[in-house]
């Protein structure tokens, strides 16, 4: 029997030793995990758009885009992605994580984090992926940030502008003027 297709795990943490340790432990779980690493939330979103990971473990306190906002953006981009948060101070972030229905682990709770990850790998292997809803090409009218989503987010993840999304014209529908 051929090896299963690797499950893509996105690990985002600006603390390099913590990120590298978590990535190494994730690879040891087995089940064929390909680990993608990001140093901050904005890089995590960009990497997610390119690689489409099935699972993400995000540090809460990251530059450019924090872990909770990154998690919400990833969920919008990929509704079936399994996301959990990690932090050095779980008490400070527990209420917001609970409101957003995001599992939250302390960085010292490595065994619990890896148990959650193992369960997500098993769930991902067992579930067939349904057809994705149609997505629209959206551009932030303030900063020009472009995304493909079924529904526009409330805020641009890059410039934080609210309700600034414009439906981008299809390249095929742009009239070309000739002289």
Tab-separated table of C-alpha atoms in Angstrom:
chain	number	residue	atom	x	y	z
A	1	UNK	CA	0.000	0.000	0.000
A	2	UNK	CA	1.469	3.428	-0.925
A	3	UNK	CA	2.246	5.967	1.775
A	4	UNK	CA	-0.662	8.319	2.450
A	5	UNK	CA	-0.481	11.893	1.201
A	6	UNK	CA	1.165	13.988	3.930
A	7	UNK	CA	-1.057	16.142	6.113
A	8	UNK	CA	0.133	19.752	5.921
A	9	UNK	CA	0.631	21.403	9.325
A	10	UNK	CA	1.256	25.140	9.592
A	11	UNK	CA	3.259	26.177	12.679
A	12	UNK	CA	3.463	29.946	13.223
A	13	UNK	CA	5.509	31.424	16.058
A	14	UNK	CA	7.912	34.358	16.156
A	15	UNK	CA	9.943	32.509	18.834
A	16	UNK	CA	12.205	30.394	16.609
A	17	UNK	CA	13.272	27.796	19.244
A	18	UNK	CA	9.628	27.188	20.216
A	19	UNK	CA	8.601	26.917	16.545
A	20	UNK	CA	11.441	24.518	15.674
A	21	UNK	CA	10.742	22.335	18.738
A	22	UNK	CA	7.033	22.080	17.940
A	23	UNK	CA	7.760	21.317	14.271
A	24	UNK	CA	10.236	18.566	15.224
A	25	UNK	CA	7.786	17.006	17.695
A	26	UNK	CA	4.996	17.145	15.103
A	27	UNK	CA	7.131	15.259	12.591
A	28	UNK	CA	7.649	12.520	15.204
A	29	UNK	CA	3.895	11.905	15.553
A	30	UNK	CA	3.848	9.888	12.361
A	31	UNK	CA	1.009	9.657	9.915
A	32	UNK	CA	2.957	11.640	7.351
A	33	UNK	CA	3.021	15.275	8.468
A	34	UNK	CA	4.615	17.945	6.292
A	35	UNK	CA	5.388	20.955	8.507
A	36	UNK	CA	5.227	24.495	7.133
A	37	UNK	CA	6.800	27.182	9.335
A	38	UNK	CA	5.940	30.896	9.559
A	39	UNK	CA	7.498	33.616	11.717
A	40	UNK	CA	4.354	35.753	12.088
A	41	UNK	CA	0.651	35.866	11.323
A	42	UNK	CA	0.916	37.627	7.975
A	43	UNK	CA	3.432	35.058	6.733
A	44	UNK	CA	1.137	32.290	8.020
A	45	UNK	CA	-1.776	33.655	5.961
A	46	UNK	CA	0.411	33.929	2.864
A	47	UNK	CA	1.785	30.406	3.326
A	48	UNK	CA	-1.728	29.085	3.881
A	49	UNK	CA	-2.893	30.588	0.597
A	50	UNK	CA	-0.009	28.891	-1.212
A	51	UNK	CA	0.078	25.491	0.519
A	52	UNK	CA	-3.485	24.962	1.885
A	53	UNK	CA	-2.576	23.268	5.206
A	54	UNK	CA	-5.197	21.112	6.903
A	55	UNK	CA	-4.048	21.965	10.453
A	56	UNK	CA	-2.513	25.076	12.039
A	57	UNK	CA	-0.876	25.715	15.413
A	58	UNK	CA	-0.450	29.442	16.014
A	59	UNK	CA	1.278	31.469	18.700
A	60	UNK	CA	-1.088	34.113	20.085
A	61	UNK	CA	1.482	36.922	20.362
A	62	UNK	CA	3.061	37.464	16.953
A	63	UNK	CA	4.070	40.613	15.066
A	64	UNK	CA	2.098	42.028	12.109
A	65	UNK	CA	-0.976	39.829	12.713
A	66	UNK	CA	-1.653	38.147	16.046
A	67	UNK	CA	-2.556	34.474	16.370
A	68	UNK	CA	-6.278	34.963	17.004
A	69	UNK	CA	-6.735	37.231	13.971
A	70	UNK	CA	-4.614	34.842	11.923
A	71	UNK	CA	-6.807	31.923	13.039
A	72	UNK	CA	-9.990	33.763	12.067
A	73	UNK	CA	-8.507	34.670	8.666
A	74	UNK	CA	-7.414	31.072	8.054
A	75	UNK	CA	-10.905	29.835	8.925
A	76	UNK	CA	-12.409	32.253	6.412
A	77	UNK	CA	-9.964	31.158	3.729
A	78	UNK	CA	-10.293	27.448	4.540
A	79	UNK	CA	-13.440	26.648	6.541
A	80	UNK	CA	-12.305	23.064	7.220
A	81	UNK	CA	-8.860	23.937	8.615
A	82	UNK	CA	-8.285	22.741	12.166
A	83	UNK	CA	-6.700	25.579	14.201
A	84	UNK	CA	-5.359	25.774	17.753
A	85	UNK	CA	-3.519	28.520	19.612
A	86	UNK	CA	-0.441	28.409	21.823
A	87	UNK	CA	0.724	31.008	24.308
A	88	UNK	CA	3.089	31.529	27.188
A	89	UNK	CA	0.202	33.120	29.133
A	90	UNK	CA	-2.984	31.053	28.673
A	91	UNK	CA	-4.971	32.867	31.378
A	92	UNK	CA	-4.708	36.208	29.568
A	93	UNK	CA	-6.053	34.819	26.289
A	94	UNK	CA	-8.448	32.079	27.441
A	95	UNK	CA	-11.648	34.161	27.275
A	96	UNK	CA	-11.074	35.439	23.730
A	97	UNK	CA	-10.031	31.962	22.542
A	98	UNK	CA	-13.199	30.514	24.090
A	99	UNK	CA	-15.347	33.199	22.396
A	100	UNK	CA	-13.839	32.316	19.017
A	101	UNK	CA	-14.096	28.545	19.697
A	102	UNK	CA	-10.332	28.104	19.387
A	103	UNK	CA	-8.470	25.509	21.457
A	104	UNK	CA	-5.754	27.205	23.524
A	105	UNK	CA	-2.648	25.507	24.924
A	106	UNK	CA	0.112	26.869	27.098
A	107	UNK	CA	3.547	26.592	25.518
A	108	UNK	CA	4.558	24.385	28.446
A	109	UNK	CA	1.667	21.976	27.672
A	110	UNK	CA	3.517	20.244	24.841
A	111	UNK	CA	1.985	16.796	25.520
A	112	UNK	CA	-1.562	18.214	25.381
A	113	UNK	CA	-0.739	20.134	22.195
A	114	UNK	CA	0.673	17.016	20.536
A	115	UNK	CA	-2.316	14.912	21.639
A	116	UNK	CA	-4.639	17.478	20.039
A	117	UNK	CA	-2.483	17.463	16.906
A	118	UNK	CA	-2.566	13.661	16.690
A	119	UNK	CA	-6.371	13.708	16.977
A	120	UNK	CA	-6.582	16.299	14.187
A	121	UNK	CA	-4.339	14.217	11.921
A	122	UNK	CA	-6.602	11.200	12.477
A	123	UNK	CA	-9.738	13.294	11.857
A	124	UNK	CA	-8.251	14.772	8.671
A	125	UNK	CA	-7.360	11.322	7.349
A	126	UNK	CA	-10.897	10.031	8.029
A	127	UNK	CA	-12.876	12.928	6.511
A	128	UNK	CA	-13.260	13.395	2.764
A	129	UNK	CA	-12.938	17.020	1.655
A	130	UNK	CA	-16.221	18.511	0.372
A	131	UNK	CA	-16.460	20.857	-2.576
A	132	UNK	CA	-15.418	24.381	-1.631
A	133	UNK	CA	-17.921	27.256	-1.887
A	134	UNK	CA	-17.321	29.634	-4.793
A	135	UNK	CA	-14.801	32.348	-3.983
A	136	UNK	CA	-14.540	35.902	-5.213
A	137	UNK	CA	-11.442	37.923	-6.022
A	138	UNK	CA	-11.486	40.790	-3.474
A	139	UNK	CA	-9.123	43.753	-3.142
A	140	UNK	CA	-8.803	46.121	-0.175
A	141	UNK	CA	-9.624	49.603	-1.457
A	142	UNK	CA	-7.229	51.162	1.064
A	143	UNK	CA	-3.988	49.158	0.754
A	144	UNK	CA	-4.558	46.984	-2.324
A	145	UNK	CA	-4.251	43.663	-0.446
A	146	UNK	CA	-5.929	40.956	-2.515
A	147	UNK	CA	-7.661	37.771	-1.350
A	148	UNK	CA	-9.941	35.059	-2.705
A	149	UNK	CA	-12.882	34.369	-0.360
A	150	UNK	CA	-16.504	33.376	-0.438
A	151	UNK	CA	-17.390	36.346	1.791
A	152	UNK	CA	-15.367	39.481	2.540
A	153	UNK	CA	-13.878	39.759	6.047
A	154	UNK	CA	-14.881	42.657	8.287
A	155	UNK	CA	-11.318	44.003	8.299
A	156	UNK	CA	-8.355	43.856	5.981
A	157	UNK	CA	-5.741	41.663	7.743
A	158	UNK	CA	-2.930	43.924	6.512
A	159	UNK	CA	-4.104	47.513	7.064
A	160	UNK	CA	-7.077	46.839	9.400
A	161	UNK	CA	-9.452	48.945	7.234
A	162	UNK	CA	-13.080	48.032	7.837
A	163	UNK	CA	-15.522	47.216	5.019
A	164	UNK	CA	-13.036	48.338	2.364
A	165	UNK	CA	-13.369	45.340	0.031
A	166	UNK	CA	-13.912	45.778	-3.689
A	167	UNK	CA	-14.878	42.941	-6.011
A	168	UNK	CA	-11.961	42.763	-8.430
A	169	UNK	CA	-12.796	42.645	-12.112
A	170	UNK	CA	-11.990	39.416	-13.843
A	171	UNK	CA	-9.001	39.701	-16.128
A	172	UNK	CA	-11.211	38.355	-18.888
A	173	UNK	CA	-13.836	41.074	-18.461
A	174	UNK	CA	-11.517	44.090	-18.523
A	175	UNK	CA	-12.045	45.929	-21.802
A	176	UNK	CA	-8.891	46.496	-23.795
A	177	UNK	CA	-8.679	49.773	-25.673
A	178	UNK	CA	-6.903	49.715	-28.986
A	179	UNK	CA	-6.138	52.638	-31.210
